[in-house]
Amino acid sequence: MLWGNTAGSKRTIADLCRATRGSAGLDLCATSYTVLTPEMGVQTLATGVFGPLPPGTAGLLLGRSSASLKGILIHPGVIDSDYTGEIKILASAPNKIIVINAGQRIAQLLLVPLVIQGKTINRDRQDKGFGSSDAYWVQNVTEARPELELRINGKLFRGVLDTGADISVISDKYWPTTWPKQMAISTLQGIGQTTNPEQSSSLLTWKDKDGHTGQFKPYILPHLPVNLWGRDILSKMGVYLYSPSPTVTDLMLDQGLLPNQGLGKQHQGIILPLDLKSNQDRKGLGCFP
């Protein structure tokens, strides 16, 4: 029986066998001896089995119950019908050190009918794997300042994103007169005003339109033309900076990016930037040292 490929030669889905007549999935194994520890996070394990899948099908990669009982966590994944690269297993050992032997069955590939809906781009995934069709929202740095509206204690404020500021600052002309404030213990540097700055005397609750929320104690400064949202807010929102380069641009074009076209794996027509959503619990793929 062939559960995977431990010999190093290319195998296809057609070479796989089911464990029994009633087995729903095709069992897969790792091609090499592997040791997983909790500190390593998620690792990709090669199977030596390559796509594409049978016509009209897609694949669900799931863990085997026997692997779960041993403490091996197999992270579910979807194998697209047009994927021609090597099928790999995402595995981790969150609780203890786990040894996986070459040829040990730890995952299974479940073939399901493929239902095509929506628009598609005239291109195939080919051998591009994890994350090759993901879409990321970025904002170009231009003369227009990146602004963000926040609802603070129920009141709407507009401010400029300032990644260089540790603490957010609200202009005195926008500060409600009924909100208490006090003289700040520390001084401010970097914005031209350091003498006797004021600060909110209580924690304020902020919330953006995407549902991110938190508490902060902003500074209040006179003669400031705009409010500044600093890292005390931006870090809670999961904001990150992105600096493109010709190398990255060429790579994205090779992966199928169509400039000025709608985003989405199947060209659904998402033309506007995507709303920024925090995903703090997501972990990237690890690698062996």
Protein backbone atom coordinates (compact mmCIF):
# COMPACT_ATOMS: atom_id res chain seq x y z
CA MET A 1 0.00 0.00 0.00
CA LEU A 2 1.19 3.53 -0.77
CA TRP A 3 0.36 6.09 1.92
CA GLY A 4 2.78 8.67 0.63
CA ASN A 5 6.20 8.62 -0.90
CA THR A 6 9.27 7.95 1.21
CA ALA A 7 11.54 7.07 -1.70
CA GLY A 8 11.85 10.58 -3.13
CA SER A 9 10.23 9.97 -6.53
CA LYS A 10 7.20 11.90 -7.73
CA ARG A 11 3.83 10.31 -7.03
CA THR A 12 0.32 11.46 -7.95
CA ILE A 13 -3.09 11.10 -6.34
CA ALA A 14 -3.79 8.11 -8.58
CA ASP A 15 -0.94 6.22 -6.88
CA LEU A 16 -2.56 6.46 -3.44
CA CYS A 17 -4.64 3.67 -1.92
CA ARG A 18 -7.42 3.55 0.65
CA ALA A 19 -6.90 1.59 3.85
CA THR A 20 -10.22 -0.26 3.48
CA ARG A 21 -13.10 -0.39 1.02
CA GLY A 22 -15.12 1.92 3.21
CA SER A 23 -12.37 4.45 3.91
CA ALA A 24 -13.42 7.97 3.00
CA GLY A 25 -9.93 9.44 2.80
CA LEU A 26 -6.60 8.62 1.22
CA ASP A 27 -3.99 8.27 3.95
CA LEU A 28 -0.84 10.38 3.71
CA CYS A 29 2.47 10.11 5.53
CA ALA A 30 5.56 12.24 6.03
CA THR A 31 8.52 11.40 3.80
CA SER A 32 11.19 11.82 6.45
CA TYR A 33 11.92 11.36 10.15
CA THR A 34 10.72 14.48 11.96
CA VAL A 35 10.79 15.72 15.55
CA LEU A 36 8.21 18.33 16.56
CA THR A 37 8.33 20.41 19.74
CA PRO A 38 5.82 22.94 21.11
CA GLU A 39 8.32 25.76 20.50
CA MET A 40 8.50 25.00 16.77
CA GLY A 41 4.89 25.96 16.07
CA VAL A 42 3.39 24.83 12.78
CA GLN A 43 5.66 22.96 10.37
CA THR A 44 5.16 21.84 6.77
CA LEU A 45 5.79 18.14 6.19
CA ALA A 46 6.41 16.83 2.69
CA THR A 47 4.41 13.84 1.43
CA GLY A 48 6.04 13.26 -1.95
CA VAL A 49 2.57 13.28 -3.54
CA PHE A 50 1.81 15.84 -6.24
CA GLY A 51 -1.35 17.25 -7.83
CA PRO A 52 -3.49 17.79 -9.75
CA LEU A 53 -6.53 16.17 -8.20
CA PRO A 54 -9.01 14.14 -10.27
CA PRO A 55 -11.16 16.37 -12.54
CA GLY A 56 -14.20 17.84 -10.84
CA THR A 57 -12.88 17.38 -7.30
CA ALA A 58 -11.25 19.39 -4.53
CA GLY A 59 -9.38 18.00 -1.55
CA LEU A 60 -9.75 18.40 2.21
CA LEU A 61 -6.60 17.55 4.13
CA LEU A 62 -7.51 16.34 7.61
CA GLY A 63 -5.77 14.64 10.50
CA ARG A 64 -6.15 10.98 11.36
CA SER A 65 -7.68 10.14 14.72
CA SER A 66 -4.70 7.95 15.57
CA ALA A 67 -2.38 10.94 15.08
CA SER A 68 -4.55 13.10 17.34
CA LEU A 69 -4.39 10.49 20.10
CA LYS A 70 -0.59 10.67 19.94
CA GLY A 71 -0.61 14.45 20.38
CA ILE A 72 -0.02 15.40 16.74
CA LEU A 73 -2.16 18.34 15.64
CA ILE A 74 -2.85 18.32 11.89
CA HIS A 75 -4.15 21.67 10.68
CA PRO A 76 -6.96 21.28 8.10
CA GLY A 77 -6.39 22.60 4.61
CA VAL A 78 -7.99 22.78 1.18
CA ILE A 79 -6.26 21.40 -1.91
CA ASP A 80 -7.52 23.10 -5.07
CA SER A 81 -8.23 21.03 -8.14
CA ASP A 82 -5.75 23.01 -10.25
CA TYR A 83 -2.86 22.70 -7.78
CA THR A 84 0.03 20.78 -9.35
CA GLY A 85 2.64 21.15 -6.62
CA GLU A 86 3.52 18.83 -3.77
CA ILE A 87 0.79 18.22 -1.20
CA LYS A 88 2.17 19.13 2.22
CA ILE A 89 0.87 18.57 5.72
CA LEU A 90 0.65 21.36 8.30
CA ALA A 91 1.49 19.77 11.64
CA SER A 92 2.37 20.87 15.15
CA ALA A 93 2.91 19.38 18.60
CA PRO A 94 1.38 21.90 21.03
CA ASN A 95 1.69 19.85 24.22
CA LYS A 96 4.82 17.69 24.08
CA ILE A 97 7.73 16.52 21.93
CA ILE A 98 6.52 14.24 19.13
CA VAL A 99 8.53 11.96 16.86
CA ILE A 100 7.13 11.23 13.39
CA ASN A 101 8.76 8.39 11.52
CA ALA A 102 9.12 8.26 7.75
CA GLY A 103 6.10 6.47 6.35
CA GLN A 104 3.94 7.04 9.43
CA ARG A 105 0.34 7.81 8.48
CA ILE A 106 -0.70 11.09 10.11
CA ALA A 107 -3.14 12.74 7.67
CA GLN A 108 -5.79 11.88 5.12
CA LEU A 109 -6.95 13.48 1.88
CA LEU A 110 -10.71 13.55 1.41
CA LEU A 111 -11.86 14.16 -2.18
CA VAL A 112 -15.12 16.11 -2.50
CA PRO A 113 -17.11 17.32 -5.54
CA LEU A 114 -16.04 20.73 -6.84
CA VAL A 115 -18.83 23.28 -7.31
CA ILE A 116 -17.80 26.27 -9.44
CA GLN A 117 -19.58 29.55 -8.76
CA GLY A 118 -18.68 33.16 -9.36
CA LYS A 119 -16.22 34.66 -11.80
CA THR A 120 -12.86 33.09 -12.52
CA ILE A 121 -9.60 34.44 -13.88
CA ASN A 122 -8.07 32.77 -16.90
CA ARG A 123 -5.18 31.33 -14.95
CA ASP A 124 -4.36 28.24 -12.94
CA ARG A 125 -2.81 27.90 -9.51
CA GLN A 126 -0.19 25.45 -10.85
CA ASP A 127 2.43 24.69 -8.17
CA LYS A 128 1.90 27.82 -6.07
CA GLY A 129 0.95 26.74 -2.57
CA PHE A 130 0.20 28.30 0.81
CA GLY A 131 -1.12 31.86 0.59
CA SER A 132 -0.39 32.40 -3.11
CA SER A 133 -3.90 33.75 -3.73
CA ASP A 134 -4.23 35.80 -0.54
CA ALA A 135 -5.13 39.48 -0.79
CA TYR A 136 -3.61 42.15 1.44
CA TRP A 137 -4.77 45.72 1.93
CA VAL A 138 -2.08 48.36 1.78
CA GLN A 139 -2.29 52.14 1.67
CA ASN A 140 0.17 54.11 -0.41
CA VAL A 141 1.99 56.96 1.28
CA THR A 142 0.98 60.08 -0.66
CA GLU A 143 0.36 63.74 0.11
CA ALA A 144 -3.05 62.74 1.45
CA ARG A 145 -2.70 61.87 5.14
CA PRO A 146 -4.03 58.47 6.25
CA GLU A 147 -6.94 59.28 8.53
CA LEU A 148 -9.07 57.12 10.79
CA GLU A 149 -12.33 57.75 12.61
CA LEU A 150 -12.66 56.50 16.18
CA ARG A 151 -15.59 56.57 18.55
CA ILE A 152 -14.22 57.58 21.96
CA ASN A 153 -16.61 57.29 24.91
CA GLY A 154 -19.45 57.46 22.39
CA LYS A 155 -18.15 60.60 20.62
CA LEU A 156 -16.76 60.51 17.07
CA PHE A 157 -13.20 61.77 16.48
CA ARG A 158 -11.13 61.92 13.30
CA GLY A 159 -7.35 61.67 13.48
CA VAL A 160 -4.18 60.97 11.53
CA LEU A 161 -2.31 57.68 11.89
CA ASP A 162 1.07 58.39 13.49
CA THR A 163 3.30 55.32 13.79
CA GLY A 164 6.05 57.48 15.28
CA ALA A 165 4.02 58.47 18.34
CA ASP A 166 4.01 56.23 21.40
CA ILE A 167 0.87 57.86 22.83
CA SER A 168 -2.13 59.34 21.04
CA VAL A 169 -2.75 63.08 21.19
CA ILE A 170 -6.07 64.92 20.90
CA SER A 171 -6.16 68.56 19.93
CA ASP A 172 -7.45 70.89 22.64
CA LYS A 173 -10.03 72.34 20.23
CA TYR A 174 -11.63 68.90 19.83
CA TRP A 175 -11.50 67.95 23.52
CA PRO A 176 -14.99 68.04 25.13
CA THR A 177 -15.14 70.59 27.93
CA THR A 178 -17.01 68.16 30.19
CA TRP A 179 -14.26 65.53 30.02
CA PRO A 180 -11.81 65.75 32.96
CA LYS A 181 -8.12 66.32 32.34
CA GLN A 182 -5.00 66.89 34.41
CA MET A 183 -1.41 68.01 34.09
CA ALA A 184 0.72 65.18 32.76
CA ILE A 185 3.61 63.89 34.87
CA SER A 186 5.87 63.34 31.86
CA THR A 187 6.69 65.61 28.94
CA LEU A 188 6.29 65.15 25.20
CA GLN A 189 9.06 65.16 22.65
CA GLY A 190 9.02 65.18 18.88
CA ILE A 191 6.04 67.43 18.12
CA GLY A 192 7.48 70.77 19.20
CA GLN A 193 5.60 71.09 22.50
CA THR A 194 7.04 69.82 25.76
CA THR A 195 5.93 72.36 28.37
CA ASN A 196 3.22 71.32 30.83
CA PRO A 197 1.18 69.04 28.57
CA GLU A 198 -2.26 67.93 29.75
CA GLN A 199 -3.58 64.39 29.79
CA SER A 200 -6.94 62.73 30.27
CA SER A 201 -7.47 62.03 33.97
CA SER A 202 -9.39 58.82 33.25
CA LEU A 203 -9.13 55.91 30.86
CA LEU A 204 -11.16 56.45 27.69
CA THR A 205 -12.67 53.64 25.64
CA TRP A 206 -12.15 53.79 21.88
CA LYS A 207 -13.68 51.71 19.11
CA ASP A 208 -13.22 51.67 15.33
CA LYS A 209 -15.73 50.68 12.64
CA ASP A 210 -14.23 47.18 12.38
CA GLY A 211 -14.96 46.38 16.01
CA HIS A 212 -11.45 46.82 17.44
CA THR A 213 -11.62 48.39 20.87
CA GLY A 214 -9.37 49.35 23.76
CA GLN A 215 -8.63 51.92 26.43
CA PHE A 216 -6.10 54.75 26.50
CA LYS A 217 -5.21 58.04 28.22
CA PRO A 218 -4.42 60.52 25.46
CA TYR A 219 -2.51 63.76 25.83
CA ILE A 220 -4.31 67.04 25.11
CA LEU A 221 -2.36 69.78 23.35
CA PRO A 222 -3.36 73.28 22.23
CA HIS A 223 -2.77 74.62 18.72
CA LEU A 224 -2.59 71.08 17.30
CA PRO A 225 -4.37 71.11 13.89
CA VAL A 226 -5.30 67.40 13.93
CA ASN A 227 -5.66 64.51 16.34
CA LEU A 228 -2.88 61.92 16.26
CA TRP A 229 -3.51 58.20 16.76
CA GLY A 230 -0.32 56.63 18.07
CA ARG A 231 1.00 53.14 18.67
CA ASP A 232 -1.07 52.75 21.86
CA ILE A 233 -4.08 52.43 19.52
CA LEU A 234 -2.51 51.12 16.31
CA SER A 235 -0.93 48.12 18.04
CA LYS A 236 -4.35 47.02 19.34
CA MET A 237 -5.72 47.25 15.80
CA GLY A 238 -3.02 45.03 14.32
CA VAL A 239 -1.78 47.73 11.94
CA TYR A 240 1.44 46.98 10.06
CA LEU A 241 3.61 48.92 7.61
CA TYR A 242 4.29 47.63 4.13
CA SER A 243 7.05 48.86 1.84
CA PRO A 244 6.92 47.44 -1.71
CA SER A 245 10.02 46.75 -3.77
CA PRO A 246 10.59 45.76 -7.42
CA THR A 247 11.45 42.24 -6.27
CA VAL A 248 8.18 41.89 -4.35
CA THR A 249 6.20 43.41 -7.22
CA ASP A 250 7.71 40.99 -9.73
CA LEU A 251 6.94 38.09 -7.41
CA MET A 252 3.31 39.18 -7.08
CA LEU A 253 3.00 39.50 -10.84
CA ASP A 254 4.43 36.00 -11.26
CA GLN A 255 1.81 34.75 -8.81
CA GLY A 256 -0.97 36.13 -10.99
CA LEU A 257 -1.53 39.70 -9.77
CA LEU A 258 -3.51 41.68 -12.33
CA PRO A 259 -2.96 45.43 -11.78
CA ASN A 260 -6.13 47.56 -11.71
CA GLN A 261 -8.28 44.43 -11.60
CA GLY A 262 -10.63 43.21 -8.89
CA LEU A 263 -9.13 41.22 -6.04
CA GLY A 264 -10.03 37.72 -4.99
CA LYS A 265 -8.95 34.24 -5.94
CA GLN A 266 -11.74 33.95 -8.50
CA HIS A 267 -11.80 37.60 -9.55
CA GLN A 268 -14.97 38.39 -7.63
CA GLY A 269 -14.55 42.06 -8.43
CA ILE A 270 -13.47 43.51 -5.07
CA ILE A 271 -12.11 46.78 -6.42
CA LEU A 272 -11.98 48.85 -3.20
CA PRO A 273 -9.36 48.26 -0.48
CA LEU A 274 -10.26 45.56 2.01
CA ASP A 275 -11.18 46.63 5.55
CA LEU A 276 -8.32 46.07 7.95
CA LYS A 277 -9.12 43.16 10.29
CA SER A 278 -6.99 42.04 13.17
CA ASN A 279 -5.93 38.39 13.33
CA GLN A 280 -3.59 38.32 16.27
CA ASP A 281 -3.85 34.58 16.90
CA ARG A 282 -2.66 33.60 13.43
CA LYS A 283 0.80 32.10 13.29
CA GLY A 284 3.00 31.85 10.23
CA LEU A 285 4.65 28.72 8.99
CA GLY A 286 7.73 27.69 10.94
CA CYS A 287 10.83 26.08 9.54
CA PHE A 288 13.42 23.61 10.68
CA PRO A 289 16.78 25.07 11.70
